[in-house]
Coordinates of C-alpha atoms and ligand atoms in Angstrom, one line a residue:
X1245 CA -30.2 -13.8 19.5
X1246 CA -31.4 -10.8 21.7
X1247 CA -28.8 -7.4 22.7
X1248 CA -30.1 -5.1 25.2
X1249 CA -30.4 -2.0 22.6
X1250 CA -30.8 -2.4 18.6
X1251 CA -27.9 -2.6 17.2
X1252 CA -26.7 -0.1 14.3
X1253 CA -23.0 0.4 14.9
X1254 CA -22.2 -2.2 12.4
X1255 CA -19.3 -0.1 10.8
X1256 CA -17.5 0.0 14.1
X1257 CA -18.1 -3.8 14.7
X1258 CA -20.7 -6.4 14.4
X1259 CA -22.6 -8.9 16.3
X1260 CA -21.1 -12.4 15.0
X1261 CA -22.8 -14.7 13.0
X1262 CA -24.7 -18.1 15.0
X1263 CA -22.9 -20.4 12.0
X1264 CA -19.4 -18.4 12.9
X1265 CA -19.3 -18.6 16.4
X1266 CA -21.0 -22.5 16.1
X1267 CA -17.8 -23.4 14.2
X1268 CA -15.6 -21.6 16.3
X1269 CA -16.7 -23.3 19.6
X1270 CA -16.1 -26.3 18.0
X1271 CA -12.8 -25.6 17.1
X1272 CA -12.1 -24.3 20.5
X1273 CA -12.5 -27.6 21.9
X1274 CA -9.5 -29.2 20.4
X1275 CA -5.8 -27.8 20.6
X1276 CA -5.0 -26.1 17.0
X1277 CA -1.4 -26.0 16.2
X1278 CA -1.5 -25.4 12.7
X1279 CA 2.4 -26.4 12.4
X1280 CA 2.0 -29.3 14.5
X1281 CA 2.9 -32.6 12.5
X1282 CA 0.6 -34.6 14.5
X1283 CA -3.2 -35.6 13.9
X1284 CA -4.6 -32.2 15.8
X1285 CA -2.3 -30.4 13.8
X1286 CA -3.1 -31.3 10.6
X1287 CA -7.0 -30.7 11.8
X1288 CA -5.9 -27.2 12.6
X1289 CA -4.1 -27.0 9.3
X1290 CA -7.6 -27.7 7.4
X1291 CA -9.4 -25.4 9.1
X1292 CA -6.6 -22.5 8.1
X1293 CA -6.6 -23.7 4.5
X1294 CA -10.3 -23.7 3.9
X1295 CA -10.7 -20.5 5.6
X1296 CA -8.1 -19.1 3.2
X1297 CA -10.1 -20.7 -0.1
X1298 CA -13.4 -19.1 1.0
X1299 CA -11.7 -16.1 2.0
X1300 CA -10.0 -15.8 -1.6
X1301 CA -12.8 -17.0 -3.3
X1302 CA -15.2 -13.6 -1.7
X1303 CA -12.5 -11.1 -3.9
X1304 CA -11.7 -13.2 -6.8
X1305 CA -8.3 -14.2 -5.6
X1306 CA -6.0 -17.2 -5.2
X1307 CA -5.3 -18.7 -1.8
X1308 CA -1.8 -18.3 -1.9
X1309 CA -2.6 -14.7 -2.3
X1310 CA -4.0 -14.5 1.2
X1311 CA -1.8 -13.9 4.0
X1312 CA -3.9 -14.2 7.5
X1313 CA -3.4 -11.0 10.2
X1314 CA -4.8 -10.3 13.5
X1315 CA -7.3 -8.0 12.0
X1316 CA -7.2 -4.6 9.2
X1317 CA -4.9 -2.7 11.3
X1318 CA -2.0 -5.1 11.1
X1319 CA -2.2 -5.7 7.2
X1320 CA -2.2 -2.4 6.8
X1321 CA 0.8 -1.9 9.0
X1322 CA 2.2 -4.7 6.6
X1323 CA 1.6 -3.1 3.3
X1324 CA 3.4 0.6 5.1
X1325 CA 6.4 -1.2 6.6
X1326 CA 6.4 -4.2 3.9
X1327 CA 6.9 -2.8 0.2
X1328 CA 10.3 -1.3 0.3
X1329 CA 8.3 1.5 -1.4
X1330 CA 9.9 4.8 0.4
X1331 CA 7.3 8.0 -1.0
X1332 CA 3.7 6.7 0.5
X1333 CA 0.6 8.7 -0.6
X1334 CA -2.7 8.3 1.0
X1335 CA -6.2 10.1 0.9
X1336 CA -7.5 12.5 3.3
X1337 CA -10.2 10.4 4.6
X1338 CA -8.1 7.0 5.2
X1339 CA -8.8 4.9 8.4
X1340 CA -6.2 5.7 11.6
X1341 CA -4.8 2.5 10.6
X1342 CA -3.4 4.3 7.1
X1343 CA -3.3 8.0 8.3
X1344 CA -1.4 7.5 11.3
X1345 CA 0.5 4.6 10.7
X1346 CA 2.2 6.1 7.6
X1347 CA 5.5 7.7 7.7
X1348 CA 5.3 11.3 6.3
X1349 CA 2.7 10.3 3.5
X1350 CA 1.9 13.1 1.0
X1351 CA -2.2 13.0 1.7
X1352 CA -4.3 13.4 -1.6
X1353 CA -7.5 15.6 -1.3
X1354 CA -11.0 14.7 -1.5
X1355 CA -13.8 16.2 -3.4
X1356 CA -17.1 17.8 -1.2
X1357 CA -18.8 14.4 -1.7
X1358 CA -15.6 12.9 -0.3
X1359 CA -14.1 10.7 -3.9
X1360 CA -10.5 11.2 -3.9
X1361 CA -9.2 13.8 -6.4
X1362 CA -7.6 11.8 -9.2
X1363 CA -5.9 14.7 -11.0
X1364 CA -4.6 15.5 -7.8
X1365 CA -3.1 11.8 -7.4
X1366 CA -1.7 11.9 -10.8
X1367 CA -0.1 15.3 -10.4
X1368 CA 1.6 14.5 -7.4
X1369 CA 3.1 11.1 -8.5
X1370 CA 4.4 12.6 -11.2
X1371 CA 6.2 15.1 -9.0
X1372 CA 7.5 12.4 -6.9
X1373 CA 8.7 10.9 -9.9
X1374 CA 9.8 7.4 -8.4
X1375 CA 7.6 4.4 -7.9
X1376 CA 5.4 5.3 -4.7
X1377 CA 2.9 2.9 -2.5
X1378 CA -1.1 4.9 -2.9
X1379 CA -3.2 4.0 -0.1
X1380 CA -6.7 4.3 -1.2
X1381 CA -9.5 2.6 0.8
X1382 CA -12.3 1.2 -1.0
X1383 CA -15.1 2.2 1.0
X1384 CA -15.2 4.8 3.7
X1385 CA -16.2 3.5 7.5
X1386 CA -18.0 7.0 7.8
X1387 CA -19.9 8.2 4.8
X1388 CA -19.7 4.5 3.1
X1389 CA -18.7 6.5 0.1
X1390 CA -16.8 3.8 -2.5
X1391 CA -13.2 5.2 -4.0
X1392 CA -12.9 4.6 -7.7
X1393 CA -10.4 2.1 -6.6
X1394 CA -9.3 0.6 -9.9
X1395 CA -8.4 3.9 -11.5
X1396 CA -6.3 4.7 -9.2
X1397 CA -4.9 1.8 -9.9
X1398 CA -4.5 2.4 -12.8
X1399 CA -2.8 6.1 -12.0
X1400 CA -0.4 4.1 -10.2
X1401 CA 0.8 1.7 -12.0
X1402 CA 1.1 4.4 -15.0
X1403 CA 4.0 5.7 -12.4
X1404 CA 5.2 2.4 -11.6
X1405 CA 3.9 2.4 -8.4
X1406 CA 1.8 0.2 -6.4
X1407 CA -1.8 0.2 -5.4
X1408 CA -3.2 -0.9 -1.8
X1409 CA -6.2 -0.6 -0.9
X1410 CA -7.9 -1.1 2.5
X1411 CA -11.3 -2.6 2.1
X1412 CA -12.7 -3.6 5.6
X1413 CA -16.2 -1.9 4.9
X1414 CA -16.3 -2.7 1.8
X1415 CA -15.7 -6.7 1.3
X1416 CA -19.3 -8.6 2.0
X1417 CA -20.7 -5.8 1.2
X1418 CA -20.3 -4.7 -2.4
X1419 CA -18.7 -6.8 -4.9
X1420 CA -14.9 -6.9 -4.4
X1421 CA -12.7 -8.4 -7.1
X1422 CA -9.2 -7.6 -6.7
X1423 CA -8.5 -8.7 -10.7
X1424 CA -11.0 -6.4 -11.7
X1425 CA -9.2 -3.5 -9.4
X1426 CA -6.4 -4.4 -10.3
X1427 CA -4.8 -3.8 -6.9
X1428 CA -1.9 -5.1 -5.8
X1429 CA -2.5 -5.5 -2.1
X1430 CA -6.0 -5.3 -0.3
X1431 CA -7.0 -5.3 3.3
X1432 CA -10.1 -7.1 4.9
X1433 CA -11.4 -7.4 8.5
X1434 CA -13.1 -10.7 9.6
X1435 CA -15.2 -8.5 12.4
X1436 CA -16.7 -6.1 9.6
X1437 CA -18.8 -9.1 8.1
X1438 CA -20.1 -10.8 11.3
X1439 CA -16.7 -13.1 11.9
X1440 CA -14.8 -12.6 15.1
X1441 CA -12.2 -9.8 16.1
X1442 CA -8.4 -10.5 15.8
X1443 CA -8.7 -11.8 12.4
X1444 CA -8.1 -10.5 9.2
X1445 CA -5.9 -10.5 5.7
X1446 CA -4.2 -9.4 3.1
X1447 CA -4.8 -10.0 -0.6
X1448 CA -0.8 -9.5 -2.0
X1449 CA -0.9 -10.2 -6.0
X1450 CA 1.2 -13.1 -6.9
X1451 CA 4.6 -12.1 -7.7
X1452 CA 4.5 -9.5 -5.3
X1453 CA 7.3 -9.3 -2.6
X1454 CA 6.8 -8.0 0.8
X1455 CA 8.9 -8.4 3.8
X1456 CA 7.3 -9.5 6.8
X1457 CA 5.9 -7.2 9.6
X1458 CA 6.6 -9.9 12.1
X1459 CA 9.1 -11.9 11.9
X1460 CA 9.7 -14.9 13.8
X1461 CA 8.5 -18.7 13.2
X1462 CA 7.9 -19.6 9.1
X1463 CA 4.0 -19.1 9.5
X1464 CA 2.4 -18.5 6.8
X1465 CA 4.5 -18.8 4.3
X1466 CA 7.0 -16.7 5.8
X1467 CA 5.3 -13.7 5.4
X1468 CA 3.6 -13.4 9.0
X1469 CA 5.1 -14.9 12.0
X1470 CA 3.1 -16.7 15.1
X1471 CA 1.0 -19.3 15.5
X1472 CA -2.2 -18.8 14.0
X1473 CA -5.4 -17.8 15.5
X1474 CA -7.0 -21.0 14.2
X1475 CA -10.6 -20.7 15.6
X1476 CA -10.8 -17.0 14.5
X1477 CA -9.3 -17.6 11.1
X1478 CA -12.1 -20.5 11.0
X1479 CA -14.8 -18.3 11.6
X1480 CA -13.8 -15.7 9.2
X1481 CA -14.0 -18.1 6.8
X1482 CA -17.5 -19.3 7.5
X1483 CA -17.9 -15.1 7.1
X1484 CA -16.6 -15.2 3.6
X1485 CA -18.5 -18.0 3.0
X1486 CA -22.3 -16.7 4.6
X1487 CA -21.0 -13.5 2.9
X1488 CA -20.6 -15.0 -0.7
X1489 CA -23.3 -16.9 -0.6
X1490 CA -25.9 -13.4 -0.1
X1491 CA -24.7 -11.2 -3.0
X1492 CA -28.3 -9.5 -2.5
X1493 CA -27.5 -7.8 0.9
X1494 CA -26.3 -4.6 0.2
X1495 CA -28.9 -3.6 -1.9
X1496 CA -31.6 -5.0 1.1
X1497 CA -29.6 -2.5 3.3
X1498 CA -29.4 0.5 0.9
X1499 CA -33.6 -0.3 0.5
X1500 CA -33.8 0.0 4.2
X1501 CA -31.0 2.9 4.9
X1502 CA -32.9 4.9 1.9
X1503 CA -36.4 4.7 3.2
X1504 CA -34.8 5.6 6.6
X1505 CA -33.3 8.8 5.1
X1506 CA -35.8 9.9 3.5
X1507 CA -38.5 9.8 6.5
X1508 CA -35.5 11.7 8.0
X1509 CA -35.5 14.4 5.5
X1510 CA -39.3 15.0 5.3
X1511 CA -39.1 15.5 9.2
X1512 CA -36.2 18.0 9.1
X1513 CA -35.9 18.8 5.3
X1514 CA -32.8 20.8 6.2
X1515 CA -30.1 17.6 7.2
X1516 CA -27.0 17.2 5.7
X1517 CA -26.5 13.6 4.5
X1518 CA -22.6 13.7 4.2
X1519 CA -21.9 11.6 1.0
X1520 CA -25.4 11.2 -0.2
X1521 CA -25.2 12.3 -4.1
X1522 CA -22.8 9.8 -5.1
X1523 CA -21.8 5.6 -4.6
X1524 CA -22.2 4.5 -1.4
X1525 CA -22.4 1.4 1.0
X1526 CA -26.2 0.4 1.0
X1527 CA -25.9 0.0 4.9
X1528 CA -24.1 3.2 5.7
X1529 CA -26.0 6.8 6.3
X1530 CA -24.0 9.8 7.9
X1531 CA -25.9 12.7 8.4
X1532 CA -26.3 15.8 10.9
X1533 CA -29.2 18.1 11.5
X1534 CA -28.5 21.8 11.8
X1535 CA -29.0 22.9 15.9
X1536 CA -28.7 19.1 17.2
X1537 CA -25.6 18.3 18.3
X1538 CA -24.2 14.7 17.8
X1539 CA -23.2 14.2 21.6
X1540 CA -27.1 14.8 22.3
X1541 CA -28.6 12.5 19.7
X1542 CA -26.4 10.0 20.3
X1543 CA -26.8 10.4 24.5
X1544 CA -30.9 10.3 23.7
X1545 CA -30.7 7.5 21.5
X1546 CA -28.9 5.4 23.8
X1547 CA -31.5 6.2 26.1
X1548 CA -34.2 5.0 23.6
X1549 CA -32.1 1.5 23.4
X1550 CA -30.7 2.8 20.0
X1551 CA -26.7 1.8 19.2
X1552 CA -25.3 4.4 16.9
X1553 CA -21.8 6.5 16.5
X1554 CA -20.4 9.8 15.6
X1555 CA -17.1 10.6 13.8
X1556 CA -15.2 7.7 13.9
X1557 CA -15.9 5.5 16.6
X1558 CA -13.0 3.1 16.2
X1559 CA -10.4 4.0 18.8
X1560 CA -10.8 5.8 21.9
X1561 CA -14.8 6.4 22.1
X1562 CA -14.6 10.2 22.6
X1563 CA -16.8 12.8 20.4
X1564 CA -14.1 14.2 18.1
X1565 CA -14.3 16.4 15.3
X1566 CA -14.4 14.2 12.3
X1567 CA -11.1 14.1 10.1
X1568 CA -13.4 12.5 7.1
X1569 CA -15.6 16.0 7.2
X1570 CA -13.0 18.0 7.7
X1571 CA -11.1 16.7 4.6
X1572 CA -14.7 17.2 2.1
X1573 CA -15.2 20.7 3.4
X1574 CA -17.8 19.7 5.8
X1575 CA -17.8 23.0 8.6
X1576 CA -16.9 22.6 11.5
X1577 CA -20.4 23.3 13.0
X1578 CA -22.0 20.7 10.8
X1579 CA -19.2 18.0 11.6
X1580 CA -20.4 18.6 15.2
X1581 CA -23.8 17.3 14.1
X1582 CA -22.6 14.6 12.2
X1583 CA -24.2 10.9 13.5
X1584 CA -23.8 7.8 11.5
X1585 CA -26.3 5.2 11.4
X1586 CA -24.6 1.7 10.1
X1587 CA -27.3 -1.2 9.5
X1588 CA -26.1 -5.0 9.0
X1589 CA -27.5 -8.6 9.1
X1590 CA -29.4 -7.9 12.1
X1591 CA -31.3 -5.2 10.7
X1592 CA -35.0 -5.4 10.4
X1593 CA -38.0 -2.6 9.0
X1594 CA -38.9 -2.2 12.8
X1595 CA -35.5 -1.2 14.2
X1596 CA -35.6 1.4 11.5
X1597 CA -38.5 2.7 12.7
X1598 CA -37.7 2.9 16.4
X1599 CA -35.2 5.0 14.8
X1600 CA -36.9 7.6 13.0
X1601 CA -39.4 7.8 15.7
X1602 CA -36.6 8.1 18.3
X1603 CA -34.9 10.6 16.6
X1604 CA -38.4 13.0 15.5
X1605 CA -38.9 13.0 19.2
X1606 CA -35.2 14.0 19.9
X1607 CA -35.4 16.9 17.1
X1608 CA -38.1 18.3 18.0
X1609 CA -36.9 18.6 21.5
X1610 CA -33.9 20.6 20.8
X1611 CA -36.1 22.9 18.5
X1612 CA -37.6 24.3 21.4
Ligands
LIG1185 N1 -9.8 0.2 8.1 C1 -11.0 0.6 8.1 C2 -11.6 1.3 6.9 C3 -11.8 0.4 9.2 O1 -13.1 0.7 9.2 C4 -11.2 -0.3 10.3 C5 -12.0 -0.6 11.6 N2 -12.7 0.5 12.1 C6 -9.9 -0.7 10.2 C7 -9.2 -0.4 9.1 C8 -9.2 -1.4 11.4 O2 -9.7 -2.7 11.5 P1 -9.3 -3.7 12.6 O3 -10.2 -3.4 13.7 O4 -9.6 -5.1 12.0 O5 -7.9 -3.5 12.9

C-alpha cells in the first residue's frame, strides 16, 4: 500500500489497516441490522459482539462495559452530558472534544513538561466540596506526554468523585488497563489505531449509571441510540485485535522517534522538544527550532512529500497558537515553531531519514 507523501500525521489520523478494511468490505456486502431478528441480522449482531470482546479485551475490561460511539468526540460528549455530575474539572491540555465541550469546567494546570498538577487537583476538589466528574486524558495528542492517570483516580474518588479519562492516543499504544487505572469511564477512537473513522467507545465501569447522549431506539443496551455502524464497529475490532496482538510497538516507535530526535538535536543543538524529559508515547515527538517557523517547515516538508502537523491539527486545519504550549509555559515565540512528527504502523528507518534530511536542508535555509 503506496500514499503519494510519507505519512507521519498518525496522531491526527491513520492510514487503515489491509486486515481492517478486508473485513470491513466484506461486511459491506451484506445489509447489517444489528436489531434485525432475521438471519442477516443476527450476522450483524456477531460482528458487533465480537468487536466489543476484542475491544474490551485491549483495556482489561468486560464487554458489557463497552458502549460503541461514532468516534472519541461523542463518548466524550457522553461522559460531560451523562453523569449527573454538575462541578466538571478538566486539565489544561485536554483535547477540543473535553475543553470545549465542557460546561464551565474549573481547568487544572499543568507542569512545564506538561503532567497535570495533582496538588492542584486535590486542592480544588476539596474546595468544590461535592462529588465532581475530573477529565484527565491519558496521553496527549501533541506532546504524547502520559497523565498519571490512576492517581488521579485515585484523588478523585478520595472526594467521591469520578474519574474519566480520554485515551484515544493512548490505547494500542501503551498498555491500557482500565482496572489498573481504576477509572471509571474511558474513551477510545477506532481511527487512532489503524481502524476506520466514525467508530469508537466508551469503557463505563460496571455499576456505573449514565444517561444516554442519544436517545432514541434501545441500541446498545439503552445507553446509545441508532443503528449501529456495523462494518466500522467490525473493523475496530480487528484494530483491537492487530493491536493486542503487537504489545512491542510502542517501544519499535519510541526506538525510531528517539534516533530521529537525536539526529535532530546534533543538527540544531538548540530545539525545544516540548515534553521530552518525562513519559511519553514512543511514536510521538513535538519539537520547534528557534528562527523556523512551523508554517514554513511544514509548507517545505509538504513539498519534500513529508506529512506532518503543527498545534493541533484535529479541527479546522489552520496554524494556531497551540493551547497544549500555552498551558506548560511554552512562549509564544517558541509555540510558533512548534511541529509534531507522529510515526505509526507504516513507519519505516528510511521515512525517518527523508525526514531528518528534509528538515537539515529546510534549517539551514532559514539560517541564512
Ligand atoms: N481526544 C483526543 C486526545 C484526540 O486526539 C482526538 C482526535 N484528534 C479526539 C479526542 C477526537 O476523536 P474523534 O476523531 O474520534 O472524535
Amino acid at each position: 500500500m503506496r500514499h503519494d507523501q510519507i505519512y507521519m500525521d498518525y496522531n491526527a489520523t491513520q492510514p487503515v489497516k489491509p486486515a481492517v478494511r478486508d473485513a470491513m468490505i466484506e461486511i459491506l456486502a451484506a445489509p447489517t441490522n444489528a436489531s434485525s431478528i432475521h438471519r442477516l441480522g443476527q450476522r450483524a449482531r456477531g460482528h458487533v459482539e465480537h468487536a466489543r470482546a476484542d475491544v474490551a479485551a485491549l483495556i482489561g475490561a468486560k464487554p458489557a462495559e463497552i458502549l460503541f460511539t461514532s468516534g472519541a468526540t461523542e463518548a466524550n460528549a457522553t461522559v460531560l452530558r451523562g453523569t449527573g455530575l454538575d462541578r466538571v474539572l478538566v486539565s489544561a491540555i485536554e483535547h477540543p472534544s473535553i475543553r470545549n465541550a465542557a460546561d464551565n469546567p474549573l481547568v487544572v494546570p499543568v507542569n512545564r513538561d506538561g503532567v497535570i498538577d495533582l496538588a492542584a487537583l486535590d486542592r480544588m476538589l476539596a474546595e468544590i466540596g461535592e462529588p465532581a466528574l475530573v477529565s484527565l486524558m491519558l496521553a496527549n495528542n501533541e506532546t504524547g506526554v502520559i497523565q498519571p492517570v490512576a492517581e488521579a483516580a485515585a484523588i478523585a474518588h478520595a472526594h467521591r468523585g469520578l474519574l474519566h479519562s480520554d485515551a484515544p492516543q493512548a490505547v494500542g499504544r501503551i498498555p491500557v488497563d482500565v482496572r489498573a487505572l481504576n477509572v471509571d469511564l474511558l474513551t477510545l477512537s477506532a481511527h487512532k489505531m489503524g481502524g476506520p473513522q466514525g467508530a469508537g467507545a466508551l469503557y463505563v465501569r460496571d455499576g456505573l449509571t449514565l444517561s444516554p447522549l442519544l436517545k432514541g431506539g434501545g441500541q446498545e443496551m439503552r445507553r446509545r441510540a441508532g443503528t449501529e455502524n456495523v462494518a466500522a464497529i467490525a473493523g475496530f475490532g480487528v484494530a483491537a485485535r492487530l493491536a493486542a496482538e503487537d504489545p512491542g510497538f510502542g517501544a519499535r516507535m519510541a526506538e525510531l522517534r528517539d534516533r530521529m530526535e537525536a539526529r535532530l538535536v546534533a543538527i540544531a543543538p538548540d530545539i525545544a522538544v516540548h515534553g521530552g524529559n518525562v513519559a511519553r508515547l514512543g511514536n510521538t515527538s513535538c519539537f520547534g527550532a528557534p528562527g523556523l517557523l512551523a508554517e514554513t517547515a511544514l509548507i517545505a516538508l509538504d513539498l519534500a512529500g513529508i506529512a506532518v502537523s503543527s498545534g493541533s491539527a484535529c479541527s479546522s486545519g489552520a496554524v494556531e497558537l497551540s493551547p497544549v504550549l500555552l498551558a506548560m509555559g511554552v512562549p509564544e515565540t517558541a509555540a510558533r515553531e512548534e511541529i509534531r512528527v507522529s510515526l505509526g504502523w507504516m513507519t519505516g528507518q528510511a521515512d525517518i531519514d527523508h525526514l531528518v534530511e528534509s528538515w537539515a536542508t529546510i534549517w539551514s535555509k532559514a539560517r541564512r
